[in-house]
Short mmCIF file of N, CA, C and O in Angstrom, two decimals:
data_model
loop_
_atom_site.label_atom_id
_atom_site.label_comp_id
_atom_site.label_asym_id
_atom_site.label_seq_id
_atom_site.Cartn_x
_atom_site.Cartn_y
_atom_site.Cartn_z
N MET A 1 6.79 10.09 -17.76
CA MET A 1 6.44 9.78 -16.84
C MET A 1 4.20 9.32 -17.86
O MET A 1 4.39 9.89 -19.00
N ALA A 2 3.51 8.10 -17.30
CA ALA A 2 3.44 8.20 -17.86
C ALA A 2 2.16 8.22 -17.83
O ALA A 2 1.69 9.75 -16.21
N LYS A 3 1.58 8.92 -18.70
CA LYS A 3 -0.17 9.82 -18.54
C LYS A 3 -1.26 8.73 -18.72
O LYS A 3 -0.53 7.45 -18.18
N GLU A 4 -1.55 9.74 -17.30
CA GLU A 4 -2.82 8.75 -16.71
C GLU A 4 -4.20 8.90 -18.33
O GLU A 4 -4.32 9.12 -18.95
N THR A 5 -5.12 7.40 -18.00
CA THR A 5 -5.50 7.51 -18.57
C THR A 5 -7.31 6.68 -17.32
O THR A 5 -7.02 6.31 -15.82
N TYR A 6 -7.80 7.57 -18.05
CA TYR A 6 -9.07 8.08 -17.16
C TYR A 6 -10.71 7.16 -18.36
O TYR A 6 -10.38 6.79 -19.16
N ILE A 7 -11.33 6.22 -17.02
CA ILE A 7 -12.69 5.79 -17.59
C ILE A 7 -14.12 6.79 -17.26
O ILE A 7 -13.48 6.62 -16.20
N MET A 8 -14.23 7.00 -18.98
CA MET A 8 -15.29 7.90 -18.20
C MET A 8 -16.61 6.86 -17.76
O MET A 8 -16.85 5.70 -17.86
N ALA A 9 -17.04 7.76 -17.44
CA ALA A 9 -18.34 7.04 -16.19
C ALA A 9 -19.57 7.79 -15.41
O ALA A 9 -19.13 8.82 -15.27
N THR A 10 -20.80 7.62 -15.87
CA THR A 10 -21.91 8.77 -15.77
C THR A 10 -21.63 8.26 -14.20
O THR A 10 -21.47 7.14 -13.67
N THR A 11 -23.29 9.32 -13.50
CA THR A 11 -23.14 8.62 -12.61
C THR A 11 -24.36 7.61 -13.54
O THR A 11 -24.81 6.32 -11.90
N GLU A 12 -25.26 7.42 -13.53
CA GLU A 12 -25.70 6.20 -13.67
C GLU A 12 -24.90 5.04 -13.68
O GLU A 12 -25.47 3.56 -13.16
N ASP A 13 -23.60 5.60 -14.87
CA ASP A 13 -22.83 4.01 -14.74
C ASP A 13 -22.85 3.02 -12.88
O ASP A 13 -22.30 2.09 -12.89
N ILE A 14 -21.97 4.19 -12.70
CA ILE A 14 -21.49 4.50 -10.95
C ILE A 14 -22.97 3.01 -10.26
O ILE A 14 -22.78 2.06 -9.73
N LEU A 15 -23.69 4.05 -10.27
CA LEU A 15 -24.91 3.86 -9.53
C LEU A 15 -25.17 2.38 -9.18
O LEU A 15 -25.86 1.34 -8.95
N ARG A 16 -25.27 1.92 -11.64
CA ARG A 16 -26.09 0.55 -12.36
C ARG A 16 -24.99 -0.09 -11.98
O ARG A 16 -25.64 -1.84 -11.50
N ASP A 17 -23.64 -0.30 -11.24
CA ASP A 17 -22.74 -0.44 -11.39
C ASP A 17 -23.08 -1.43 -9.28
O ASP A 17 -22.24 -1.91 -9.60
N ALA A 18 -23.47 -0.59 -8.39
CA ALA A 18 -23.15 -0.99 -7.46
C ALA A 18 -24.72 -1.13 -6.85
O ALA A 18 -24.64 -2.24 -6.20
N MET A 19 -24.99 -2.01 -7.48
CA MET A 19 -26.63 -1.92 -7.77
C MET A 19 -26.68 -3.62 -7.83
O MET A 19 -26.88 -5.00 -7.50
N VAL A 20 -25.61 -4.50 -9.57
CA VAL A 20 -25.30 -5.49 -10.03
C VAL A 20 -24.81 -5.81 -8.76
O VAL A 20 -24.51 -6.77 -8.18
N CYS A 21 -23.01 -5.57 -8.27
CA CYS A 21 -22.85 -5.87 -7.55
C CYS A 21 -22.52 -6.41 -5.88
O CYS A 21 -22.94 -6.97 -5.20
N THR A 22 -24.10 -5.50 -5.41
CA THR A 22 -24.36 -5.07 -4.50
C THR A 22 -26.51 -6.57 -3.65
O THR A 22 -26.82 -6.60 -3.32
N SER A 23 -26.30 -6.38 -5.47
CA SER A 23 -27.58 -7.89 -5.42
C SER A 23 -27.53 -8.49 -6.01
O SER A 23 -28.29 -9.83 -5.79
N GLU A 24 -26.41 -9.17 -6.99
CA GLU A 24 -26.59 -10.31 -7.61
C GLU A 24 -24.53 -10.45 -7.22
O GLU A 24 -24.31 -12.07 -6.57
N THR A 25 -23.87 -9.75 -7.97
CA THR A 25 -22.28 -10.40 -7.92
C THR A 25 -21.73 -10.50 -6.17
O THR A 25 -21.06 -11.55 -6.64
N ARG A 26 -21.99 -9.67 -5.50
CA ARG A 26 -21.41 -9.95 -4.14
C ARG A 26 -22.09 -10.61 -3.23
O ARG A 26 -21.39 -11.90 -2.49
N ASN A 27 -23.71 -11.22 -3.72
CA ASN A 27 -24.18 -11.56 -3.39
C ASN A 27 -23.53 -13.10 -2.79
O ASN A 27 -23.56 -14.07 -2.69
N LYS A 28 -23.49 -13.46 -4.68
CA LYS A 28 -23.26 -14.53 -4.96
C LYS A 28 -21.99 -15.04 -4.62
O LYS A 28 -21.61 -16.47 -3.98
N THR A 29 -21.28 -13.84 -4.55
CA THR A 29 -19.54 -14.85 -3.44
C THR A 29 -19.17 -15.36 -2.36
O THR A 29 -19.00 -15.25 -1.84
N HIS A 30 -19.85 -14.05 -2.07
CA HIS A 30 -19.62 -13.07 -0.48
C HIS A 30 -21.06 -13.81 0.67
O HIS A 30 -21.68 -13.91 2.30
N GLY A 31 -22.23 -14.12 0.25
CA GLY A 31 -23.47 -14.29 0.53
C GLY A 31 -24.77 -13.58 0.78
O GLY A 31 -23.98 -12.14 0.56
N ASP A 32 -25.55 -13.29 1.52
CA ASP A 32 -26.10 -12.31 2.22
C ASP A 32 -25.69 -11.23 3.08
O ASP A 32 -24.65 -11.74 4.05
N LYS A 33 -25.66 -9.86 2.40
CA LYS A 33 -24.96 -9.04 2.26
C LYS A 33 -25.52 -8.17 4.58
O LYS A 33 -24.60 -8.46 4.75
N ALA A 34 -26.31 -8.27 5.87
CA ALA A 34 -26.54 -8.06 5.93
C ALA A 34 -25.93 -9.48 6.44
O ALA A 34 -25.44 -8.92 8.09
N LYS A 35 -25.11 -10.47 6.74
CA LYS A 35 -25.74 -11.29 7.67
C LYS A 35 -23.45 -10.67 7.85
O LYS A 35 -22.72 -10.94 8.32
N ASN A 36 -22.78 -10.85 6.19
CA ASN A 36 -22.16 -11.05 5.95
C ASN A 36 -21.45 -9.69 7.13
O ASN A 36 -20.06 -9.80 7.76
N HIS A 37 -21.46 -8.92 7.23
CA HIS A 37 -21.32 -6.80 7.52
C HIS A 37 -21.99 -7.52 9.36
O HIS A 37 -21.03 -6.76 9.65
N GLY A 38 -23.03 -8.19 9.39
CA GLY A 38 -23.11 -9.17 10.91
C GLY A 38 -21.86 -9.69 11.47
O GLY A 38 -21.53 -9.60 12.62
N ASN A 39 -21.08 -10.51 10.85
CA ASN A 39 -19.83 -11.24 11.06
C ASN A 39 -18.43 -10.57 11.04
O ASN A 39 -18.39 -10.76 12.36
N ILE A 40 -18.72 -10.00 10.33
CA ILE A 40 -17.15 -8.53 10.02
C ILE A 40 -17.26 -7.24 10.87
O ILE A 40 -16.86 -7.68 11.44
N ALA A 41 -18.91 -7.32 11.57
CA ALA A 41 -19.50 -6.46 13.14
C ALA A 41 -18.48 -7.24 14.34
O ALA A 41 -17.65 -6.12 15.24
N GLN A 42 -18.93 -8.51 14.39
CA GLN A 42 -19.48 -9.26 15.33
C GLN A 42 -17.43 -10.01 15.54
O GLN A 42 -16.59 -9.40 16.11
N LEU A 43 -15.84 -9.45 14.52
CA LEU A 43 -15.18 -9.90 14.40
C LEU A 43 -14.54 -7.70 14.91
O LEU A 43 -13.19 -8.26 15.70
N TRP A 44 -15.00 -7.38 14.14
CA TRP A 44 -14.92 -6.20 14.83
C TRP A 44 -14.45 -5.60 15.88
O TRP A 44 -14.13 -4.92 16.08
N SER A 45 -15.75 -6.25 16.79
CA SER A 45 -16.25 -5.54 18.03
C SER A 45 -14.94 -6.82 18.66
O SER A 45 -14.17 -5.29 19.89
N TRP A 46 -15.13 -7.52 18.22
CA TRP A 46 -14.40 -8.66 19.76
C TRP A 46 -13.14 -7.74 19.13
O TRP A 46 -11.74 -7.80 20.40
N TYR A 47 -11.86 -8.32 17.79
CA TYR A 47 -10.76 -7.10 18.50
C TYR A 47 -10.46 -5.69 18.55
O TYR A 47 -9.30 -5.15 19.50
N MET A 48 -11.24 -5.31 18.62
CA MET A 48 -12.10 -3.30 18.71
C MET A 48 -11.79 -3.17 20.44
O MET A 48 -12.09 -2.36 20.75
N ARG A 49 -12.68 -4.60 21.12
CA ARG A 49 -13.11 -4.71 22.28
C ARG A 49 -14.32 -3.36 22.08
O ARG A 49 -13.85 -2.45 24.05
N THR A 50 -14.92 -3.62 21.42
CA THR A 50 -16.30 -2.41 21.19
C THR A 50 -16.92 -1.94 20.87
O THR A 50 -16.38 -3.82 18.93
N GLU A 51 -18.24 -2.40 20.86
CA GLU A 51 -19.52 -2.90 19.89
C GLU A 51 -18.91 -2.91 18.71
O GLU A 51 -19.65 -0.90 18.66
N VAL A 52 -18.71 -2.78 17.72
CA VAL A 52 -19.26 -2.25 16.19
C VAL A 52 -20.87 -3.10 15.34
O VAL A 52 -19.88 -4.29 15.48
N THR A 53 -21.70 -2.79 14.82
CA THR A 53 -22.58 -3.22 14.35
C THR A 53 -22.56 -3.31 13.56
O THR A 53 -21.11 -2.86 12.28
N ALA A 54 -22.97 -3.72 11.87
CA ALA A 54 -22.95 -3.83 10.79
C ALA A 54 -22.94 -2.87 9.44
O ALA A 54 -22.43 -2.14 9.26
N TYR A 55 -24.42 -1.42 10.49
CA TYR A 55 -23.88 -0.37 10.17
C TYR A 55 -22.64 -0.12 9.72
O TYR A 55 -22.00 0.73 9.03
N ASP A 56 -21.56 0.20 11.09
CA ASP A 56 -20.93 0.22 11.31
C ASP A 56 -19.31 0.19 10.73
O ASP A 56 -18.93 0.78 9.17
N VAL A 57 -19.92 -1.68 10.69
CA VAL A 57 -18.75 -1.73 9.27
C VAL A 57 -19.69 -0.92 7.82
O VAL A 57 -18.18 -0.90 7.08
N ALA A 58 -20.93 -1.40 7.32
CA ALA A 58 -20.81 -1.18 5.85
C ALA A 58 -20.39 0.96 5.53
O ALA A 58 -19.51 1.50 4.37
N MET A 59 -20.83 1.84 6.85
CA MET A 59 -20.03 2.93 6.65
C MET A 59 -18.88 3.64 6.71
O MET A 59 -17.78 4.34 5.90
N MET A 60 -17.64 2.64 7.53
CA MET A 60 -16.21 1.85 7.93
C MET A 60 -15.98 2.47 6.09
O MET A 60 -14.63 2.07 6.05
N MET A 61 -16.48 0.97 5.23
CA MET A 61 -16.13 0.23 4.16
C MET A 61 -16.30 1.15 3.29
O MET A 61 -15.51 1.35 2.51
N THR A 62 -17.19 2.42 3.44
CA THR A 62 -16.94 3.53 2.87
C THR A 62 -15.86 4.45 2.53
O THR A 62 -15.44 4.95 1.96
N LEU A 63 -16.23 4.90 3.55
CA LEU A 63 -14.98 5.15 4.16
C LEU A 63 -13.60 5.21 3.92
O LEU A 63 -12.97 5.24 3.64
N LEU A 64 -13.37 4.09 3.76
CA LEU A 64 -12.02 3.29 3.54
C LEU A 64 -12.33 3.19 1.87
O LEU A 64 -10.74 3.66 0.59
N LYS A 65 -13.00 2.84 1.45
CA LYS A 65 -13.01 3.40 -0.55
C LYS A 65 -13.48 4.43 -0.19
O LYS A 65 -12.47 5.27 -1.82
N ILE A 66 -13.87 5.77 -0.40
CA ILE A 66 -13.06 7.21 0.06
C ILE A 66 -11.68 7.19 0.29
O ILE A 66 -11.37 7.73 -1.25
N ALA A 67 -10.97 6.89 0.96
CA ALA A 67 -9.40 6.85 1.73
C ALA A 67 -8.54 6.41 0.70
O ALA A 67 -7.85 7.16 -0.10
N ARG A 68 -9.40 5.49 -0.36
CA ARG A 68 -8.58 4.63 -1.35
C ARG A 68 -8.82 5.74 -2.87
O ARG A 68 -7.60 5.53 -3.30
N THR A 69 -9.77 6.71 -3.02
CA THR A 69 -9.40 8.02 -4.24
C THR A 69 -8.47 8.89 -3.73
O THR A 69 -8.61 9.35 -4.93
N ARG A 70 -7.44 8.78 -2.70
CA ARG A 70 -6.82 9.81 -2.14
C ARG A 70 -5.68 9.06 -3.50
O ARG A 70 -4.25 9.81 -3.22
N THR A 71 -5.08 8.12 -3.54
CA THR A 71 -3.68 6.91 -3.84
C THR A 71 -4.34 6.31 -4.17
O THR A 71 -4.97 5.95 -4.94
N GLY A 72 -2.78 6.14 -5.43
CA GLY A 72 -3.05 5.46 -6.31
C GLY A 72 -4.04 5.69 -8.09
O GLY A 72 -4.14 7.45 -8.32
N GLN A 73 -3.95 5.24 -8.72
CA GLN A 73 -4.68 6.19 -10.03
C GLN A 73 -5.51 6.36 -10.07
O GLN A 73 -6.76 4.76 -9.69
N PRO A 74 -7.66 7.00 -10.60
CA PRO A 74 -8.20 6.68 -10.51
C PRO A 74 -9.08 5.62 -11.27
O PRO A 74 -8.48 4.79 -12.99
N ASN A 75 -9.76 5.55 -10.39
CA ASN A 75 -10.43 3.70 -10.82
C ASN A 75 -12.31 3.80 -10.53
O ASN A 75 -12.17 4.81 -9.16
N LYS A 76 -12.68 3.95 -11.04
CA LYS A 76 -14.15 3.65 -10.93
C LYS A 76 -14.66 2.49 -9.77
O LYS A 76 -15.46 2.47 -9.17
N ASP A 77 -13.79 1.86 -9.65
CA ASP A 77 -14.41 0.20 -8.81
C ASP A 77 -14.18 0.92 -7.92
O ASP A 77 -15.54 0.73 -6.59
N ASP A 78 -14.04 1.66 -6.93
CA ASP A 78 -13.60 2.67 -5.54
C ASP A 78 -14.72 2.84 -5.67
O ASP A 78 -15.47 3.55 -4.22
N HIS A 79 -15.13 3.97 -6.95
CA HIS A 79 -16.61 5.04 -6.39
C HIS A 79 -17.92 4.04 -6.83
O HIS A 79 -18.55 4.39 -5.67
N VAL A 80 -17.54 3.03 -7.35
CA VAL A 80 -18.92 2.03 -7.66
C VAL A 80 -19.63 1.41 -5.38
O VAL A 80 -19.96 1.06 -4.97
N ASP A 81 -17.52 0.97 -5.50
CA ASP A 81 -17.83 -0.32 -4.04
C ASP A 81 -18.07 1.22 -3.40
O ASP A 81 -19.11 0.77 -2.62
N ALA A 82 -17.49 2.68 -3.59
CA ALA A 82 -18.30 3.33 -1.95
C ALA A 82 -20.06 3.58 -2.00
O ALA A 82 -20.98 3.62 -1.19
N ALA A 83 -19.95 3.01 -3.28
CA ALA A 83 -21.93 3.46 -4.05
C ALA A 83 -22.76 3.00 -3.31
O ALA A 83 -23.64 2.57 -2.24
N GLY A 84 -22.10 1.16 -3.76
CA GLY A 84 -22.62 0.59 -3.45
C GLY A 84 -22.44 -0.29 -1.60
O GLY A 84 -23.47 -0.30 -0.78
N TYR A 85 -21.27 0.34 -0.51
CA TYR A 85 -21.61 0.87 1.26
C TYR A 85 -22.49 1.54 1.84
O TYR A 85 -22.93 1.02 2.88
N ILE A 86 -22.58 2.23 0.75
CA ILE A 86 -23.06 3.33 1.11
C ILE A 86 -24.90 3.27 0.61
O ILE A 86 -25.64 3.13 2.46
N ALA A 87 -25.48 2.60 0.09
CA ALA A 87 -26.02 2.42 0.36
C ALA A 87 -27.23 0.34 0.52
O ALA A 87 -27.99 1.42 1.88
N ILE A 88 -26.08 0.32 0.19
CA ILE A 88 -26.65 -0.80 2.31
C ILE A 88 -26.19 -0.28 4.12
O ILE A 88 -27.25 -0.38 4.77
N ALA A 89 -25.70 1.06 4.02
CA ALA A 89 -25.71 1.69 5.01
C ALA A 89 -26.82 1.87 5.53
O ALA A 89 -27.67 1.58 6.36
N GLY A 90 -27.01 2.91 4.02
CA GLY A 90 -28.86 3.23 4.10
C GLY A 90 -29.47 1.86 4.28
O GLY A 90 -31.00 1.67 5.02
N GLU A 91 -29.84 1.12 3.81
CA GLU A 91 -30.74 -0.27 4.17
C GLU A 91 -30.75 -0.90 5.25
O GLU A 91 -31.32 -0.64 5.67
N MET A 92 -29.36 -0.98 6.41
CA MET A 92 -29.06 -0.60 7.33
C MET A 92 -29.86 -0.01 8.26
O MET A 92 -30.53 -0.36 9.55
N ARG A 93 -29.64 1.68 7.96
CA ARG A 93 -30.05 2.25 8.67
C ARG A 93 -32.04 2.14 8.88
O ARG A 93 -31.88 2.31 9.81
N PHE A 94 -32.49 2.31 7.50
CA PHE A 94 -33.49 2.37 7.71
C PHE A 94 -34.04 1.08 8.13
O PHE A 94 -35.86 1.23 8.72
N ASP A 95 -33.95 -0.15 7.76
CA ASP A 95 -34.26 -2.00 8.50
C ASP A 95 -34.30 -1.30 9.66
O ASP A 95 -34.93 -2.56 10.10
N GLU A 96 -33.25 -0.68 10.57
CA GLU A 96 -33.30 -0.54 12.17
C GLU A 96 -34.85 -0.94 13.12
O GLU A 96 -34.60 -0.47 13.33
N ASP A 97 -36.10 1.25 11.65
CA ASP A 97 -36.22 1.37 12.32
C ASP A 97 -37.37 1.12 12.91
O ASP A 97 -36.81 -0.15 12.54
#
């Protein structure tokens, strides 16, 4: 049986990486996060035949990343992405007010 390897990661490491991903790296790759989540929401709304908001997309992507932690090998990326998605959801929720 293969020995599991774990990468050490502090809370600060995960949050720092999530900040970089949500503000720099992913923005260059995927464009504006609000517009991207809005586009996903429109497609999911069509597919599911019910309204899905950009906030819903960010929350469901967070849940997807949490679900991925239940299988496979532990990896930092799932936690970084989950932190990024929940931060995007928070930004969207408070921008709606």
